[in-house]
mmCIF file of C-alpha atoms and ligand atoms in Angstrom:
data_model
loop_
_atom_site.group_PDB
_atom_site.id
_atom_site.type_symbol
_atom_site.label_atom_id
_atom_site.label_comp_id
_atom_site.label_asym_id
_atom_site.label_seq_id
_atom_site.Cartn_x
_atom_site.Cartn_y
_atom_site.Cartn_z
ATOM 1 C CA UNK U 1 106.822 75.523 -49.628
ATOM 2 C CA UNK U 2 103.710 75.097 -47.642
ATOM 3 C CA UNK U 3 102.602 78.667 -47.405
ATOM 4 C CA UNK U 4 99.151 78.676 -46.516
ATOM 5 C CA UNK U 5 97.552 81.089 -44.369
ATOM 6 C CA UNK U 6 100.782 82.111 -42.151
ATOM 7 C CA UNK U 7 104.398 83.612 -43.298
ATOM 8 C CA UNK U 8 107.222 81.581 -44.894
ATOM 9 C CA UNK U 9 109.929 80.600 -42.520
ATOM 10 C CA UNK U 10 112.737 83.101 -42.181
ATOM 11 C CA UNK U 11 114.414 82.156 -38.874
ATOM 12 C CA UNK U 12 114.678 79.822 -36.172
ATOM 13 C CA UNK U 13 115.339 80.734 -32.550
ATOM 14 C CA UNK U 14 116.742 77.749 -30.482
ATOM 15 C CA UNK U 15 117.049 77.312 -26.680
ATOM 16 C CA UNK U 16 120.418 75.733 -25.766
ATOM 17 C CA UNK U 17 119.980 73.747 -22.450
ATOM 18 C CA UNK U 18 118.097 70.630 -23.172
ATOM 19 C CA UNK U 19 117.339 71.605 -26.633
ATOM 20 C CA UNK U 20 120.539 72.165 -28.573
ATOM 21 C CA UNK U 21 122.590 70.408 -26.332
ATOM 22 C CA UNK U 22 122.039 67.480 -23.607
ATOM 23 C CA UNK U 23 123.663 69.788 -20.607
ATOM 24 C CA UNK U 24 121.538 69.473 -17.465
ATOM 25 C CA UNK U 25 122.113 66.077 -15.976
ATOM 26 C CA UNK U 26 125.592 65.343 -16.811
ATOM 27 C CA UNK U 27 126.883 68.912 -17.461
ATOM 28 C CA UNK U 28 125.341 71.895 -15.246
ATOM 29 C CA UNK U 29 124.386 69.569 -12.272
ATOM 30 C CA UNK U 30 127.991 68.262 -12.168
ATOM 31 C CA UNK U 31 129.489 71.873 -11.965
ATOM 32 C CA UNK U 32 127.070 73.078 -9.375
ATOM 33 C CA UNK U 33 128.045 70.143 -7.087
ATOM 34 C CA UNK U 34 131.684 70.575 -7.847
ATOM 35 C CA UNK U 35 131.254 74.250 -7.018
ATOM 36 C CA UNK U 36 129.708 73.175 -3.781
ATOM 37 C CA UNK U 37 132.212 70.671 -3.093
ATOM 38 C CA UNK U 38 135.255 73.135 -3.598
ATOM 39 C CA UNK U 39 133.622 75.591 -1.229
ATOM 40 C CA UNK U 40 133.541 73.126 1.400
ATOM 41 C CA UNK U 41 129.660 72.735 1.323
ATOM 42 C CA UNK U 42 127.913 69.455 1.855
ATOM 43 C CA UNK U 43 125.141 70.456 -0.536
ATOM 44 C CA UNK U 44 125.188 67.843 -3.476
ATOM 45 C CA UNK U 45 122.149 67.799 -6.075
ATOM 46 C CA UNK U 46 121.129 64.270 -7.182
ATOM 47 C CA UNK U 47 119.655 63.678 -10.630
ATOM 48 C CA UNK U 48 116.053 63.660 -9.386
ATOM 49 C CA UNK U 49 116.412 66.769 -7.062
ATOM 50 C CA UNK U 50 118.168 68.435 -9.662
ATOM 51 C CA UNK U 51 115.081 67.903 -12.075
ATOM 52 C CA UNK U 52 112.861 69.526 -9.710
ATOM 53 C CA UNK U 53 115.226 72.557 -8.997
ATOM 54 C CA UNK U 54 115.349 73.131 -12.625
ATOM 55 C CA UNK U 55 111.853 74.902 -12.243
ATOM 56 C CA UNK U 56 114.002 77.945 -11.067
ATOM 57 C CA UNK U 57 115.225 79.292 -14.018
ATOM 58 C CA UNK U 58 118.981 80.656 -14.011
ATOM 59 C CA UNK U 59 121.766 79.007 -12.163
ATOM 60 C CA UNK U 60 122.363 81.708 -9.537
ATOM 61 C CA UNK U 61 118.623 82.165 -8.734
ATOM 62 C CA UNK U 62 118.348 78.338 -8.565
ATOM 63 C CA UNK U 63 121.426 78.311 -5.916
ATOM 64 C CA UNK U 64 119.937 81.157 -4.184
ATOM 65 C CA UNK U 65 116.192 79.506 -3.983
ATOM 66 C CA UNK U 66 118.102 76.487 -2.861
ATOM 67 C CA UNK U 67 119.988 78.208 -0.109
ATOM 68 C CA UNK U 68 117.150 80.087 1.127
ATOM 69 C CA UNK U 69 115.000 76.985 1.387
ATOM 70 C CA UNK U 70 117.710 75.321 3.345
ATOM 71 C CA UNK U 71 117.796 78.154 5.812
ATOM 72 C CA UNK U 72 120.322 80.624 4.798
ATOM 73 C CA UNK U 73 119.381 84.490 5.200
ATOM 74 C CA UNK U 74 118.502 85.953 2.065
ATOM 75 C CA UNK U 75 121.701 88.368 1.921
ATOM 76 C CA UNK U 76 123.930 85.729 2.490
ATOM 77 C CA UNK U 77 122.284 83.483 -0.024
ATOM 78 C CA UNK U 78 122.591 86.118 -2.584
ATOM 79 C CA UNK U 79 126.100 86.770 -1.860
ATOM 80 C CA UNK U 80 127.253 82.966 -1.759
ATOM 81 C CA UNK U 81 125.173 82.323 -4.914
ATOM 82 C CA UNK U 82 126.906 84.714 -6.768
ATOM 83 C CA UNK U 83 130.057 83.422 -5.895
ATOM 84 C CA UNK U 84 129.376 79.628 -6.463
ATOM 85 C CA UNK U 85 127.859 80.693 -9.651
ATOM 86 C CA UNK U 86 130.812 82.303 -11.073
ATOM 87 C CA UNK U 87 132.947 79.328 -10.225
ATOM 88 C CA UNK U 88 130.280 76.745 -11.601
ATOM 89 C CA UNK U 89 130.294 78.761 -14.864
ATOM 90 C CA UNK U 90 134.228 78.237 -15.305
ATOM 91 C CA UNK U 91 133.630 74.588 -14.444
ATOM 92 C CA UNK U 92 131.149 74.147 -16.927
ATOM 93 C CA UNK U 93 133.252 75.917 -19.525
ATOM 94 C CA UNK U 94 135.919 73.178 -18.777
ATOM 95 C CA UNK U 95 133.327 70.337 -19.364
ATOM 96 C CA UNK U 96 132.469 72.004 -22.400
ATOM 97 C CA UNK U 97 136.060 72.425 -23.761
ATOM 98 C CA UNK U 98 136.656 68.783 -23.000
ATOM 99 C CA UNK U 99 133.487 67.575 -25.024
ATOM 100 C CA UNK U 100 131.470 66.568 -22.213
ATOM 101 C CA UNK U 101 128.370 68.563 -23.444
ATOM 102 C CA UNK U 102 127.100 66.739 -26.407
ATOM 103 C CA UNK U 103 124.542 68.120 -29.030
ATOM 104 C CA UNK U 104 121.475 66.224 -28.946
ATOM 105 C CA UNK U 105 120.685 63.409 -31.849
ATOM 106 C CA UNK U 106 119.304 65.181 -34.988
ATOM 107 C CA UNK U 107 120.414 68.763 -34.007
ATOM 108 C CA UNK U 108 123.486 69.067 -36.392
ATOM 109 C CA UNK U 109 121.454 67.640 -39.237
ATOM 110 C CA UNK U 110 118.353 70.220 -38.704
ATOM 111 C CA UNK U 111 120.740 73.019 -38.576
ATOM 112 C CA UNK U 112 122.692 72.008 -41.790
ATOM 113 C CA UNK U 113 119.274 71.962 -43.654
ATOM 114 C CA UNK U 114 118.234 75.053 -42.141
ATOM 115 C CA UNK U 115 121.421 76.726 -43.475
ATOM 116 C CA UNK U 116 121.117 74.955 -46.605
ATOM 117 C CA UNK U 117 117.641 76.597 -46.999
ATOM 118 C CA UNK U 118 118.638 80.055 -46.003
ATOM 119 C CA UNK U 119 116.826 80.140 -42.908
ATOM 120 C CA UNK U 120 118.617 82.405 -40.225
ATOM 121 C CA UNK U 121 119.591 80.637 -37.024
ATOM 122 C CA UNK U 122 119.224 82.328 -33.490
ATOM 123 C CA UNK U 123 119.564 81.288 -29.966
ATOM 124 C CA UNK U 124 117.586 82.541 -26.766
ATOM 125 C CA UNK U 125 118.830 81.331 -23.365
ATOM 126 C CA UNK U 126 118.573 81.565 -19.774
ATOM 127 C CA UNK U 127 122.225 80.332 -19.485
ATOM 128 C CA UNK U 128 125.105 82.483 -19.118
ATOM 129 C CA UNK U 129 127.086 83.944 -21.952
ATOM 130 C CA UNK U 130 130.267 82.905 -20.258
ATOM 131 C CA UNK U 131 129.748 79.581 -21.287
ATOM 132 C CA UNK U 132 126.823 79.683 -23.919
ATOM 133 C CA UNK U 133 129.309 81.468 -26.637
ATOM 134 C CA UNK U 134 132.201 78.686 -26.189
ATOM 135 C CA UNK U 135 129.889 75.874 -26.381
ATOM 136 C CA UNK U 136 128.037 77.039 -29.361
ATOM 137 C CA UNK U 137 131.359 77.840 -31.273
ATOM 138 C CA UNK U 138 133.045 74.359 -30.140
ATOM 139 C CA UNK U 139 130.132 72.343 -31.274
ATOM 140 C CA UNK U 140 128.524 74.124 -34.034
ATOM 141 C CA UNK U 141 131.191 76.553 -35.315
ATOM 142 C CA UNK U 142 131.876 80.143 -34.657
ATOM 143 C CA UNK U 143 129.448 82.702 -36.046
ATOM 144 C CA UNK U 144 126.873 79.833 -36.921
ATOM 145 C CA UNK U 145 123.886 81.720 -35.108
ATOM 146 C CA UNK U 146 123.146 85.209 -36.574
ATOM 147 C CA UNK U 147 122.077 86.318 -32.861
ATOM 148 C CA UNK U 148 122.707 84.872 -29.372
ATOM 149 C CA UNK U 149 120.593 86.354 -26.766
ATOM 150 C CA UNK U 150 121.758 85.158 -23.255
ATOM 151 C CA UNK U 151 120.601 85.741 -19.622
ATOM 152 C CA UNK U 152 122.760 88.772 -19.466
ATOM 153 C CA UNK U 153 120.907 90.363 -22.367
ATOM 154 C CA UNK U 154 117.562 90.641 -20.661
ATOM 155 C CA UNK U 155 116.182 91.737 -17.029
ATOM 156 C CA UNK U 156 113.716 89.015 -16.970
ATOM 157 C CA UNK U 157 114.318 85.295 -17.598
ATOM 158 C CA UNK U 158 112.059 82.677 -18.962
ATOM 159 C CA UNK U 159 109.311 82.183 -18.697
ATOM 160 C CA UNK U 160 109.078 85.815 -19.137
ATOM 161 C CA UNK U 161 109.220 86.494 -23.128
ATOM 162 C CA UNK U 162 112.065 89.150 -22.992
ATOM 163 C CA UNK U 163 114.784 86.737 -24.308
ATOM 164 C CA UNK U 164 112.654 85.591 -27.356
ATOM 165 C CA UNK U 165 111.355 89.298 -28.003
ATOM 166 C CA UNK U 166 115.161 90.609 -28.130
ATOM 167 C CA UNK U 167 116.072 87.690 -30.581
ATOM 168 C CA UNK U 168 113.367 88.783 -32.824
ATOM 169 C CA UNK U 169 114.215 92.149 -32.375
ATOM 170 C CA UNK U 170 117.793 91.602 -33.450
ATOM 171 C CA UNK U 171 117.063 89.417 -36.254
ATOM 172 C CA UNK U 172 114.837 92.096 -37.773
ATOM 173 C CA UNK U 173 112.222 89.847 -39.304
ATOM 174 C CA UNK U 174 108.459 89.546 -38.311
ATOM 175 C CA UNK U 175 107.657 87.199 -35.530
ATOM 176 C CA UNK U 176 105.291 85.430 -37.788
ATOM 177 C CA UNK U 177 108.046 84.242 -40.007
ATOM 178 C CA UNK U 178 109.853 82.737 -36.767
ATOM 179 C CA UNK U 179 109.610 79.484 -35.035
ATOM 180 C CA UNK U 180 111.083 78.978 -31.724
ATOM 181 C CA UNK U 181 112.264 75.629 -30.410
ATOM 182 C CA UNK U 182 112.200 74.825 -26.819
ATOM 183 C CA UNK U 183 112.497 71.773 -24.523
ATOM 184 C CA UNK U 184 110.542 72.798 -21.549
ATOM 185 C CA UNK U 185 107.219 74.302 -20.301
ATOM 186 C CA UNK U 186 108.645 77.523 -19.354
ATOM 187 C CA UNK U 187 110.374 77.710 -22.247
ATOM 188 C CA UNK U 188 107.279 77.310 -24.486
ATOM 189 C CA UNK U 189 105.515 79.976 -22.311
ATOM 190 C CA UNK U 190 108.265 82.481 -23.042
ATOM 191 C CA UNK U 191 108.256 81.739 -26.631
ATOM 192 C CA UNK U 192 104.784 81.787 -27.325
ATOM 193 C CA UNK U 193 104.435 84.707 -25.129
ATOM 194 C CA UNK U 194 106.574 86.655 -27.565
ATOM 195 C CA UNK U 195 104.110 85.614 -30.091
ATOM 196 C CA UNK U 196 106.178 83.020 -31.888
ATOM 197 C CA UNK U 197 105.032 79.581 -33.118
ATOM 198 C CA UNK U 198 106.861 77.135 -30.863
ATOM 199 C CA UNK U 199 108.215 73.500 -31.615
ATOM 200 C CA UNK U 200 108.645 71.523 -28.271
ATOM 201 C CA UNK U 201 111.445 68.623 -28.174
ATOM 202 C CA UNK U 202 111.086 67.056 -24.881
ATOM 203 C CA UNK U 203 113.745 65.406 -22.890
ATOM 204 C CA UNK U 204 114.087 63.048 -19.855
ATOM 205 C CA UNK U 205 113.664 66.097 -17.631
ATOM 206 C CA UNK U 206 110.817 67.809 -19.473
ATOM 207 C CA UNK U 207 108.654 64.961 -20.885
ATOM 208 C CA UNK U 208 105.990 65.512 -18.140
ATOM 209 C CA UNK U 209 105.910 69.463 -18.775
ATOM 210 C CA UNK U 210 102.933 71.144 -20.025
ATOM 211 C CA UNK U 211 103.304 71.716 -23.660
ATOM 212 C CA UNK U 212 99.695 72.859 -24.375
ATOM 213 C CA UNK U 213 100.959 75.908 -25.957
ATOM 214 C CA UNK U 214 103.404 74.477 -28.428
ATOM 215 C CA UNK U 215 102.124 74.072 -32.056
ATOM 216 C CA UNK U 216 103.704 70.579 -32.109
ATOM 217 C CA UNK U 217 105.450 68.611 -29.267
ATOM 218 C CA UNK U 218 107.798 65.632 -29.838
ATOM 219 C CA UNK U 219 110.076 63.610 -27.734
ATOM 220 C CA UNK U 220 113.187 63.939 -29.879
ATOM 221 C CA UNK U 221 114.210 65.561 -33.144
ATOM 222 C CA UNK U 222 114.546 62.219 -34.809
ATOM 223 C CA UNK U 223 117.303 60.136 -36.219
ATOM 224 C CA UNK U 224 118.724 57.700 -35.595
ATOM 225 C CA UNK U 225 115.483 56.916 -33.528
ATOM 226 C CA UNK U 226 112.180 58.155 -34.819
ATOM 227 C CA UNK U 227 110.426 61.100 -33.236
ATOM 228 C CA UNK U 228 107.057 60.485 -31.418
ATOM 229 C CA UNK U 229 104.429 63.170 -31.319
ATOM 230 C CA UNK U 230 103.418 64.250 -27.974
ATOM 231 C CA UNK U 231 100.766 66.790 -28.891
ATOM 232 C CA UNK U 232 99.819 69.382 -31.264
ATOM 233 C CA UNK U 233 100.017 69.191 -34.983
ATOM 234 C CA UNK U 234 101.792 65.810 -35.608
ATOM 235 C CA UNK U 235 100.993 66.025 -39.394
ATOM 236 C CA UNK U 236 103.836 68.541 -39.509
ATOM 237 C CA UNK U 237 106.162 65.584 -38.867
ATOM 238 C CA UNK U 238 107.108 63.710 -41.486
ATOM 239 C CA UNK U 239 109.057 60.325 -41.745
ATOM 240 C CA UNK U 240 109.488 60.507 -37.923
ATOM 241 C CA UNK U 241 111.942 63.299 -37.779
ATOM 242 C CA UNK U 242 111.681 67.357 -37.127
ATOM 243 C CA UNK U 243 113.092 68.724 -40.495
ATOM 244 C CA UNK U 244 112.826 72.113 -42.655
ATOM 245 C CA UNK U 245 109.712 71.407 -43.799
ATOM 246 C CA UNK U 246 108.132 70.593 -40.358
ATOM 247 C CA UNK U 247 109.247 73.923 -39.203
ATOM 248 C CA UNK U 248 108.118 75.771 -42.555
ATOM 249 C CA UNK U 249 104.384 74.055 -41.868
ATOM 250 C CA UNK U 250 104.392 75.164 -38.280
ATOM 251 C CA UNK U 251 105.196 78.684 -39.338
ATOM 252 C CA UNK U 252 102.632 78.472 -42.353
ATOM 253 C CA UNK U 253 99.815 77.929 -39.412
HETATM 254 C C1 XBP L 301 118.478 76.850 -18.787
HETATM 255 C C2 XBP L 301 118.629 77.392 -17.159
HETATM 256 C C3 XBP L 301 120.241 77.586 -16.759
HETATM 257 C C4 XBP L 301 121.090 76.345 -16.779
HETATM 258 C C5 XBP L 301 122.189 76.615 -16.225
HETATM 259 O O1 XBP L 301 117.037 77.297 -19.150
HETATM 260 O O2 XBP L 301 117.890 77.589 -16.653
HETATM 261 O O3 XBP L 301 119.949 78.149 -15.484
HETATM 262 O O4 XBP L 301 120.123 75.224 -16.042
HETATM 263 O O5 XBP L 301 122.895 77.688 -16.739
HETATM 264 P P1 XBP L 301 116.554 77.392 -20.667
HETATM 265 P P2 XBP L 301 123.588 78.671 -15.930
HETATM 266 O O6 XBP L 301 117.068 76.066 -21.265
HETATM 267 O O7 XBP L 301 115.175 77.291 -20.613
HETATM 268 O O8 XBP L 301 117.265 78.555 -21.247
HETATM 269 O O9 XBP L 301 123.903 78.334 -14.698
HETATM 270 O O10 XBP L 301 124.260 79.661 -16.766
HETATM 271 O O11 XBP L 301 122.366 79.798 -15.376
HETATM 272 MG MG1 MG L 302 115.958 74.593 -22.169
#
């Protein structure tokens, strides 16, 4: 164990969308578009536009912002966004149940390693509990995560640190013994704002985000393809993959 100046690793808090699962481009985006179409609306988010809209955290807020930017009055946009988002959540659950939302490469290996090392697993997401719980149970097994903090559990979404603060509080371990794993600039700001060391694992939508506050940024978890260092303490990455030792080194500082 590499415990030099920091603390030993006791828990890892994972983001869900874009981090544990590849869910945005072919998952949430598709569900939003189906909800628009079912409601008889002509709105359609293509892959590039959806990438820009991801800057607004939370699906209901994302729809609301889009509607207001497209000429809706605030009150009408609030009401419509709530209705569309409820339907979108049901549609996304169906996609997840049909096996259309895959884990990112290397995630299952890393979760198994952390389990074997006795490190607690937790989740802090801006996504809605209605799909988060069944998706996690279906992919990784029910009860795999000791703590799951979803959008409904906090009053402010990322980049606010509330979700990570709540996860650490429920875990009952010191923040110095916890590493967060994120895929986005907003997520890194949220995790580090809660006092956590953060590993950023970028994806196609987030590779140009600012990961300056992350202890280490890479382009994938590694395996089968090797992870590439995008910034930070690249020495923590051994053999082109994020491992339990990578996270221990980051926690140790
Ligand atoms: C994820 C989100 C979510 C999802 C859609 O951000 O912002 O809004 O895009 O899920 P993060 P909902 O990965 O930083 O948690 O529609 O349930 O919000
Ligand atoms: Mg994310």
